Amino acid sequence: MLRTSPAPRHLKRRPNPAAGAITSPRLMAGVGVAVTVPTGAATVLAPAAEAAAPTAAPAATPKAAPKAAPSVIRTPAAQNIVWLSFGSEGELVKTLQQRLGGLVVDGSFGPATQSRLMSYQASKNLYVDGRVGPVTWAALGGFPGKAGEGKVCRVSTLRFGSTGELVRTAQQRLGGLSVDGSFGPATLARVRAYQASKSLPVTGTVDSATWRALDGFPCVGTGGPTTGTGATTTPGTTTTDTTGPVTPSVGDPSGPYRMPWAKGGTFKITQGPGGSWSHHTSYNRHGIDFGMPVGTPIVASRAGVVQDTGYTSMGGGMYVRIKDASGACQVYFHLSAYRVVAGQPIAQGQPIATSGNTGNSSGPHLHFGLIDCNTWRSHSLPNSVERGTNYTSGVFVTSTNG
């Protein structure tokens, strides 16, 4: 979603000669930040991939084509697969750890298990999301339970002229687009660039192969969301029963925050609240900047529900906002990618995005803070376990989040 409402402005744009060539915010994709993990939901494309997309000139704009007959893929029955993710616990996690190898088999899905899992997914050319679903279970020798009956998932192909919720889902996952549900020239260019970056046939249509690369077609059946190859769920739901936090409680309004990256990581505060560089207006006076490399995994500082995600042209670049029980919104600016959708419940410590250098930014970093969900004005300082409300510039902070 493209945001033009007020958001924290960072005064100095990072040097990028190519940025001047982007004239429409709708075509901005995080100002060309390459993600250091395989792309998934709403991942930003690298500049080279963007350059591969032909300019959507009026004379070259294709005519809207009639809707093609949906292709069919057979998927495992969702109710027979238990998904595991960061925070899960129990016997299934022990089974996972045993099969992955090189881990303490303690039944707790923490940072070490997630890191080992992501390495395994990469080695098997699977979608690297740090979660164990049908495809990863299959690669690990199968889910340790009774196999169920298959069910049919009909995959709709999207093309120029398509409209509706499926287009919104595709735009959300492609990233860098106005999520308006209309498959126009900008979406066409983004699809082509994404297909080129994934070595897919550059057709400009979102077909079965492209849906699969985009983390799967959002199949929904009568028995609940079904899963395909790397499939995701409908917004705000989970795929199946899980052993981890499914619908986490928003929690105590006075509960503590934690640093927005995985436990054990240490990063420097490059600008604290009230900083003279860019944290001195009503929109960002409580903001905190942490210097970190592009692609650093970002986790939720506190449990809540995703308010929205998108790209703001007012300086913050790609962002995620999470509303927690305090009534304020946690905001994460300058991201390179995000992996959550509006309305999705989020647990503290759950991976939500990767850091970047998008928007008005003088270098790779994460801008984190609490803002008013309606006005975007700075709300208050997060009272964290690690620092309380003291965020002095130049201080190194080690996270306990996880």
Short mmCIF file of C-alpha atoms in Angstrom, two decimals:
data_model
loop_
_atom_site.label_atom_id
_atom_site.label_comp_id
_atom_site.label_asym_id
_atom_site.label_seq_id
_atom_site.Cartn_x
_atom_site.Cartn_y
_atom_site.Cartn_z
CA MET A 1 0.00 0.00 0.00
CA LEU A 2 1.43 3.34 -1.01
CA ARG A 3 1.20 5.86 1.83
CA THR A 4 1.20 9.58 1.23
CA SER A 5 0.05 10.49 4.74
CA PRO A 6 2.65 12.09 7.01
CA ALA A 7 5.41 9.82 8.22
CA PRO A 8 8.85 10.46 9.70
CA ARG A 9 11.07 12.28 7.20
CA HIS A 10 14.75 11.47 7.05
CA LEU A 11 16.45 14.54 5.77
CA LYS A 12 19.24 13.10 3.69
CA ARG A 13 18.51 10.76 0.82
CA ARG A 14 21.09 8.03 0.41
CA PRO A 15 23.23 8.43 -2.73
CA ASN A 16 21.58 6.60 -5.61
CA PRO A 17 21.81 8.03 -9.14
CA ALA A 18 19.13 5.62 -10.32
CA ALA A 19 16.65 6.95 -7.80
CA GLY A 20 16.20 10.13 -9.78
CA ALA A 21 14.84 8.14 -12.68
CA ILE A 22 11.87 6.90 -10.68
CA THR A 23 9.19 9.49 -11.20
CA SER A 24 6.11 7.76 -9.77
CA PRO A 25 5.81 6.51 -6.17
CA ARG A 26 3.70 3.65 -7.51
CA LEU A 27 6.74 2.31 -9.34
CA MET A 28 9.12 2.70 -6.41
CA ALA A 29 10.28 -0.62 -5.01
CA GLY A 30 12.28 0.33 -2.00
CA VAL A 31 14.75 2.28 -4.20
CA GLY A 32 16.40 -0.88 -5.38
CA VAL A 33 17.43 -2.70 -2.23
CA ALA A 34 18.41 -6.32 -2.78
CA VAL A 35 17.30 -8.76 -0.10
CA THR A 36 19.93 -11.12 1.19
CA VAL A 37 17.51 -13.99 1.71
CA PRO A 38 15.38 -15.66 -0.98
CA THR A 39 12.38 -13.60 -1.85
CA GLY A 40 8.92 -14.38 -0.53
CA ALA A 41 5.96 -12.33 0.40
CA ALA A 42 6.35 -8.71 -0.64
CA THR A 43 10.05 -8.94 -1.34
CA VAL A 44 11.68 -5.97 -3.01
CA LEU A 45 13.34 -6.59 -6.33
CA ALA A 46 16.89 -5.56 -7.07
CA PRO A 47 17.52 -2.68 -9.49
CA ALA A 48 18.78 -5.05 -12.18
CA ALA A 49 15.53 -6.96 -12.03
CA GLU A 50 13.57 -3.77 -12.27
CA ALA A 51 15.59 -2.72 -15.27
CA ALA A 52 14.58 -5.95 -16.96
CA ALA A 53 10.95 -4.82 -16.95
CA PRO A 54 10.03 -2.98 -20.17
CA THR A 55 8.53 0.46 -19.85
CA ALA A 56 4.77 0.26 -20.00
CA ALA A 57 4.29 2.75 -22.84
CA PRO A 58 0.72 3.30 -24.02
CA ALA A 59 1.42 1.83 -27.45
CA ALA A 60 2.83 -1.33 -25.91
CA THR A 61 0.15 -1.84 -23.29
CA PRO A 62 -1.50 -5.22 -23.94
CA LYS A 63 -5.22 -5.54 -24.18
CA ALA A 64 -7.07 -7.14 -21.35
CA ALA A 65 -7.45 -10.82 -22.10
CA PRO A 66 -10.37 -13.06 -21.18
CA LYS A 67 -9.90 -15.01 -17.99
CA ALA A 68 -8.20 -18.33 -18.63
CA ALA A 69 -9.49 -21.57 -17.23
CA PRO A 70 -7.85 -22.11 -13.85
CA SER A 71 -5.12 -24.70 -13.65
CA VAL A 72 -5.37 -27.41 -11.03
CA ILE A 73 -2.79 -28.62 -8.57
CA ARG A 74 -3.28 -31.33 -5.99
CA THR A 75 -2.26 -30.44 -2.48
CA PRO A 76 -2.04 -32.26 0.84
CA ALA A 77 -5.07 -31.97 3.09
CA ALA A 78 -4.36 -29.03 5.38
CA GLN A 79 -5.92 -30.61 8.47
CA ASN A 80 -3.33 -33.40 8.45
CA ILE A 81 -0.26 -31.19 8.55
CA VAL A 82 0.94 -29.25 11.58
CA TRP A 83 2.99 -26.15 10.77
CA LEU A 84 5.97 -25.30 12.97
CA SER A 85 7.47 -21.86 13.31
CA PHE A 86 9.59 -19.72 15.63
CA GLY A 87 8.24 -20.17 19.17
CA SER A 88 6.74 -23.64 18.62
CA GLU A 89 7.38 -26.28 21.27
CA GLY A 90 6.76 -29.98 21.79
CA GLU A 91 7.42 -33.42 20.37
CA LEU A 92 7.06 -32.33 16.75
CA VAL A 93 9.82 -29.78 17.25
CA LYS A 94 12.02 -32.56 18.68
CA THR A 95 11.31 -34.64 15.57
CA LEU A 96 12.23 -31.66 13.40
CA GLN A 97 15.48 -31.08 15.31
CA GLN A 98 16.42 -34.76 15.04
CA ARG A 99 15.87 -34.78 11.28
CA LEU A 100 17.72 -31.54 10.69
CA GLY A 101 20.70 -32.67 12.75
CA GLY A 102 23.34 -30.58 14.46
CA LEU A 103 20.91 -29.25 17.07
CA VAL A 104 20.14 -29.73 20.74
CA VAL A 105 16.93 -31.78 20.73
CA ASP A 106 15.05 -29.80 23.34
CA GLY A 107 11.66 -29.36 21.67
CA SER A 108 12.00 -25.57 21.57
CA PHE A 109 11.93 -23.79 18.20
CA GLY A 110 14.36 -20.96 18.89
CA PRO A 111 16.94 -18.97 16.88
CA ALA A 112 19.31 -21.95 16.45
CA THR A 113 16.56 -24.20 15.08
CA GLN A 114 15.30 -21.46 12.78
CA SER A 115 18.80 -20.78 11.43
CA ARG A 116 19.44 -24.51 10.83
CA LEU A 117 16.05 -24.88 9.15
CA MET A 118 16.62 -21.93 6.80
CA SER A 119 20.02 -23.37 5.82
CA TYR A 120 18.37 -26.71 5.12
CA GLN A 121 15.63 -25.10 3.01
CA ALA A 122 18.24 -23.25 0.97
CA SER A 123 20.26 -26.46 0.44
CA LYS A 124 17.13 -28.19 -0.92
CA ASN A 125 16.13 -25.24 -3.13
CA LEU A 126 12.97 -24.75 -1.10
CA TYR A 127 11.38 -21.43 -0.28
CA VAL A 128 13.39 -20.11 2.69
CA ASP A 129 10.89 -18.83 5.23
CA GLY A 130 12.04 -20.54 8.44
CA ARG A 131 8.71 -22.37 8.80
CA VAL A 132 7.91 -26.08 8.45
CA GLY A 133 4.90 -26.70 6.22
CA PRO A 134 3.89 -29.49 3.82
CA VAL A 135 6.79 -29.00 1.39
CA THR A 136 9.51 -28.84 4.06
CA TRP A 137 7.99 -31.81 5.92
CA ALA A 138 8.07 -33.75 2.65
CA ALA A 139 11.76 -32.93 2.13
CA LEU A 140 12.47 -34.05 5.70
CA GLY A 141 10.93 -37.47 5.06
CA GLY A 142 7.28 -36.63 5.53
CA PHE A 143 5.06 -35.37 8.31
CA PRO A 144 5.13 -37.82 11.24
CA GLY A 145 1.42 -38.58 11.11
CA LYS A 146 -1.25 -40.35 9.08
CA ALA A 147 -1.40 -39.16 5.50
CA GLY A 148 -4.72 -37.62 4.53
CA GLU A 149 -6.72 -37.45 1.40
CA GLY A 150 -5.63 -34.90 -1.17
CA LYS A 151 -7.83 -32.00 -2.08
CA VAL A 152 -7.93 -29.93 -5.22
CA CYS A 153 -6.78 -26.33 -5.27
CA ARG A 154 -7.80 -24.38 -8.37
CA VAL A 155 -5.20 -21.78 -9.23
CA SER A 156 -6.43 -18.67 -11.01
CA THR A 157 -4.12 -16.98 -13.50
CA LEU A 158 -3.90 -13.19 -13.27
CA ARG A 159 -3.10 -10.99 -16.25
CA PHE A 160 -3.28 -7.40 -17.43
CA GLY A 161 -6.80 -6.14 -16.74
CA SER A 162 -7.54 -8.51 -13.85
CA THR A 163 -9.00 -6.99 -10.68
CA GLY A 164 -9.93 -8.12 -7.19
CA GLU A 165 -8.52 -9.59 -3.99
CA LEU A 166 -6.19 -12.03 -5.75
CA VAL A 167 -4.55 -9.11 -7.53
CA ARG A 168 -4.14 -7.37 -4.17
CA THR A 169 -2.47 -10.50 -2.79
CA ALA A 170 -0.08 -10.66 -5.75
CA GLN A 171 0.75 -6.95 -5.43
CA GLN A 172 1.39 -7.38 -1.71
CA ARG A 173 3.81 -10.23 -2.30
CA LEU A 174 5.59 -8.61 -5.24
CA GLY A 175 6.22 -5.48 -3.19
CA GLY A 176 6.83 -1.90 -4.27
CA LEU A 177 3.35 -1.48 -5.71
CA SER A 178 0.17 0.34 -4.82
CA VAL A 179 -2.01 -2.48 -3.48
CA ASP A 180 -5.19 -1.39 -5.27
CA GLY A 181 -6.40 -4.69 -6.70
CA SER A 182 -5.99 -3.51 -10.29
CA PHE A 183 -3.55 -5.28 -12.65
CA GLY A 184 -2.32 -2.30 -14.64
CA PRO A 185 0.96 -1.27 -16.32
CA ALA A 186 2.90 -0.92 -13.05
CA THR A 187 1.88 -4.38 -11.86
CA LEU A 188 2.65 -5.82 -15.29
CA ALA A 189 6.17 -4.37 -15.20
CA ARG A 190 6.73 -5.67 -11.67
CA VAL A 191 5.54 -9.18 -12.58
CA ARG A 192 7.85 -9.32 -15.60
CA ALA A 193 10.81 -8.12 -13.56
CA TYR A 194 10.07 -10.65 -10.82
CA GLN A 195 9.78 -13.49 -13.32
CA ALA A 196 13.10 -12.52 -14.88
CA SER A 197 14.77 -12.44 -11.45
CA LYS A 198 13.49 -15.97 -10.74
CA SER A 199 14.44 -17.37 -14.17
CA LEU A 200 10.77 -17.99 -14.93
CA PRO A 201 9.20 -17.51 -18.38
CA VAL A 202 8.61 -13.76 -18.64
CA THR A 203 4.94 -13.89 -19.59
CA GLY A 204 3.63 -10.97 -17.54
CA THR A 205 0.91 -13.25 -16.13
CA VAL A 206 0.72 -14.64 -12.60
CA ASP A 207 0.31 -18.32 -13.41
CA SER A 208 0.92 -21.48 -11.36
CA ALA A 209 4.73 -21.21 -11.61
CA THR A 210 4.73 -17.55 -10.60
CA TRP A 211 2.28 -18.15 -7.73
CA ARG A 212 4.58 -20.92 -6.51
CA ALA A 213 7.58 -18.59 -6.54
CA LEU A 214 5.47 -15.99 -4.70
CA ASP A 215 4.99 -18.42 -1.79
CA GLY A 216 2.03 -20.26 -3.25
CA PHE A 217 -1.50 -19.61 -4.41
CA PRO A 218 -3.77 -18.66 -1.47
CA CYS A 219 -5.99 -21.75 -1.72
CA VAL A 220 -9.02 -21.83 0.54
CA GLY A 221 -11.32 -24.84 0.85
CA THR A 222 -14.38 -25.75 2.86
CA GLY A 223 -12.23 -27.32 5.53
CA GLY A 224 -10.15 -24.18 6.01
CA PRO A 225 -7.14 -22.80 4.17
CA THR A 226 -5.39 -25.43 2.09
CA THR A 227 -1.76 -25.43 1.22
CA GLY A 228 0.13 -25.86 -1.99
CA THR A 229 3.82 -25.80 -2.76
CA GLY A 230 5.07 -23.13 -0.43
CA ALA A 231 1.50 -21.95 0.04
CA THR A 232 0.50 -19.25 2.46
CA THR A 233 -2.77 -18.67 4.24
CA THR A 234 -5.47 -16.11 3.90
CA PRO A 235 -4.80 -12.86 5.79
CA GLY A 236 -5.25 -13.09 9.52
CA THR A 237 -5.51 -16.90 9.63
CA THR A 238 -3.18 -19.82 10.14
CA THR A 239 -2.92 -22.88 7.96
CA THR A 240 -3.56 -25.62 10.48
CA ASP A 241 -3.27 -26.47 14.14
CA THR A 242 0.17 -25.49 15.35
CA THR A 243 2.24 -26.13 18.42
CA GLY A 244 3.44 -22.54 18.55
CA PRO A 245 1.52 -19.29 19.06
CA VAL A 246 -1.32 -19.29 16.52
CA THR A 247 -3.38 -16.32 17.62
CA PRO A 248 -1.19 -14.68 20.22
CA SER A 249 -2.82 -12.61 22.87
CA VAL A 250 -2.21 -8.92 22.43
CA GLY A 251 -1.28 -8.89 26.09
CA ASP A 252 -0.99 -6.45 28.96
CA PRO A 253 -1.15 -2.79 27.82
CA SER A 254 1.78 -2.06 30.14
CA GLY A 255 3.79 -5.10 29.05
CA PRO A 256 7.45 -4.66 28.01
CA TYR A 257 8.88 -4.34 24.52
CA ARG A 258 12.06 -6.05 23.36
CA MET A 259 14.57 -5.16 20.68
CA PRO A 260 13.19 -5.83 17.19
CA TRP A 261 15.78 -8.40 16.14
CA ALA A 262 16.60 -11.96 17.24
CA LYS A 263 17.99 -12.77 20.66
CA GLY A 264 21.76 -12.41 20.96
CA GLY A 265 22.18 -9.92 18.12
CA THR A 266 23.91 -6.63 18.90
CA PHE A 267 23.45 -3.37 16.99
CA LYS A 268 24.34 0.26 17.56
CA ILE A 269 21.89 3.11 18.13
CA THR A 270 22.90 5.51 15.37
CA GLN A 271 20.31 8.16 16.26
CA GLY A 272 18.27 8.36 19.42
CA PRO A 273 15.00 10.11 20.26
CA GLY A 274 15.15 13.84 19.66
CA GLY A 275 18.18 13.48 17.40
CA SER A 276 19.08 16.63 15.50
CA TRP A 277 19.51 14.79 12.21
CA SER A 278 15.88 13.81 11.67
CA HIS A 279 14.21 12.94 15.00
CA HIS A 280 13.09 16.41 15.98
CA THR A 281 9.53 16.75 14.63
CA SER A 282 6.18 15.66 16.00
CA TYR A 283 6.24 12.66 13.66
CA ASN A 284 9.53 11.14 14.78
CA ARG A 285 10.74 12.68 18.03
CA HIS A 286 10.54 9.30 19.80
CA GLY A 287 12.10 7.35 16.93
CA ILE A 288 15.19 5.17 17.34
CA ASP A 289 17.59 4.26 14.53
CA PHE A 290 19.64 1.06 14.70
CA GLY A 291 22.48 0.62 12.22
CA MET A 292 22.40 -2.86 10.66
CA PRO A 293 23.16 -4.54 7.32
CA VAL A 294 20.47 -4.79 4.66
CA GLY A 295 18.63 -8.10 5.02
CA THR A 296 18.90 -8.42 8.82
CA PRO A 297 15.83 -10.38 10.08
CA ILE A 298 13.44 -8.11 11.97
CA VAL A 299 11.11 -9.56 14.62
CA ALA A 300 8.12 -8.12 16.44
CA SER A 301 9.11 -6.06 19.46
CA ARG A 302 5.83 -6.97 21.12
CA ALA A 303 2.73 -9.03 20.32
CA GLY A 304 -0.07 -7.35 18.40
CA VAL A 305 -1.97 -7.29 15.14
CA VAL A 306 -0.57 -5.99 11.86
CA GLN A 307 -2.17 -2.61 11.18
CA ASP A 308 -0.83 -2.29 7.64
CA THR A 309 2.23 -2.68 5.44
CA GLY A 310 3.47 -0.93 2.33
CA TYR A 311 5.64 1.91 1.11
CA THR A 312 5.42 5.53 2.21
CA SER A 313 6.77 8.29 -0.01
CA MET A 314 7.13 10.58 3.02
CA GLY A 315 10.58 9.26 3.95
CA GLY A 316 10.02 5.97 5.77
CA GLY A 317 10.22 3.76 2.69
CA MET A 318 8.93 0.22 3.07
CA TYR A 319 7.25 -0.30 6.43
CA VAL A 320 5.26 -2.52 8.77
CA ARG A 321 2.96 -1.22 11.52
CA ILE A 322 1.76 -3.45 14.38
CA LYS A 323 -0.91 -2.28 16.79
CA ASP A 324 -0.42 -3.63 20.32
CA ALA A 325 -2.48 -3.50 23.51
CA SER A 326 -1.16 -0.05 24.41
CA GLY A 327 -3.26 1.31 21.56
CA ALA A 328 -0.16 2.63 19.77
CA CYS A 329 1.39 1.24 16.62
CA GLN A 330 4.91 -0.12 16.50
CA VAL A 331 6.46 1.12 13.26
CA TYR A 332 9.36 -0.44 11.39
CA PHE A 333 10.72 1.79 8.59
CA HIS A 334 13.28 1.48 5.76
CA LEU A 335 12.70 -2.27 5.28
CA SER A 336 13.84 -4.26 2.28
CA ALA A 337 11.00 -6.79 2.55
CA TYR A 338 8.14 -7.81 4.80
CA ARG A 339 6.44 -11.16 5.34
CA VAL A 340 3.17 -10.23 7.09
CA VAL A 341 -0.23 -8.92 6.01
CA ALA A 342 -2.77 -6.52 7.51
CA GLY A 343 -4.96 -8.15 10.15
CA GLN A 344 -2.45 -10.90 10.95
CA PRO A 345 -1.90 -11.61 14.66
CA ILE A 346 1.78 -11.49 15.59
CA ALA A 347 3.65 -12.94 18.57
CA GLN A 348 6.53 -11.17 20.24
CA GLY A 349 9.74 -12.32 18.56
CA GLN A 350 7.99 -13.52 15.41
CA PRO A 351 9.89 -12.69 12.18
CA ILE A 352 8.05 -9.95 10.29
CA ALA A 353 10.51 -8.38 7.84
CA THR A 354 14.12 -7.77 6.81
CA SER A 355 15.93 -4.49 7.33
CA GLY A 356 16.92 -2.29 4.40
CA ASN A 357 17.76 1.17 3.19
CA THR A 358 14.55 2.32 1.51
CA GLY A 359 13.06 5.79 1.58
CA ASN A 360 15.02 8.80 2.83
CA SER A 361 17.95 7.07 4.45
CA SER A 362 21.62 7.94 4.87
CA GLY A 363 22.61 4.28 5.19
CA PRO A 364 21.27 0.78 5.98
CA HIS A 365 19.36 0.87 9.23
CA LEU A 366 16.06 0.19 11.00
CA HIS A 367 13.92 3.06 12.27
CA PHE A 368 11.76 1.78 15.13
CA GLY A 369 9.28 3.60 17.30
CA LEU A 370 5.73 3.96 18.60
CA ILE A 371 3.32 6.19 16.69
CA ASP A 372 -0.36 7.10 16.74
CA CYS A 373 -2.08 4.58 14.47
CA ASN A 374 -4.36 7.24 12.98
CA THR A 375 -2.21 10.35 12.66
CA TRP A 376 1.26 8.73 12.36
CA ARG A 377 2.54 11.24 14.93
CA SER A 378 5.16 10.04 17.39
CA HIS A 379 3.45 8.52 20.44
CA SER A 380 5.93 7.59 23.16
CA LEU A 381 9.20 5.81 23.91
CA PRO A 382 9.00 2.00 24.00
CA ASN A 383 9.73 0.72 27.50
CA SER A 384 11.97 -2.22 26.62
CA VAL A 385 13.48 -5.02 28.68
CA GLU A 386 16.95 -4.17 27.39
CA ARG A 387 17.02 -0.36 27.69
CA GLY A 388 13.91 0.83 29.50
CA THR A 389 13.29 4.22 27.88
CA ASN A 390 16.97 5.21 27.59
CA TYR A 391 18.15 5.13 23.95
CA THR A 392 21.36 7.13 23.82
CA SER A 393 22.98 7.50 20.44
CA GLY A 394 26.18 5.48 20.10
CA VAL A 395 25.16 2.75 22.56
CA PHE A 396 25.30 -0.91 21.44
CA VAL A 397 22.23 -2.97 22.39
CA THR A 398 21.98 -6.77 22.60
CA SER A 399 18.51 -8.22 22.06
CA THR A 400 16.76 -10.61 24.45
CA ASN A 401 13.87 -11.12 22.03
CA GLY A 402 13.38 -14.86 21.52
#
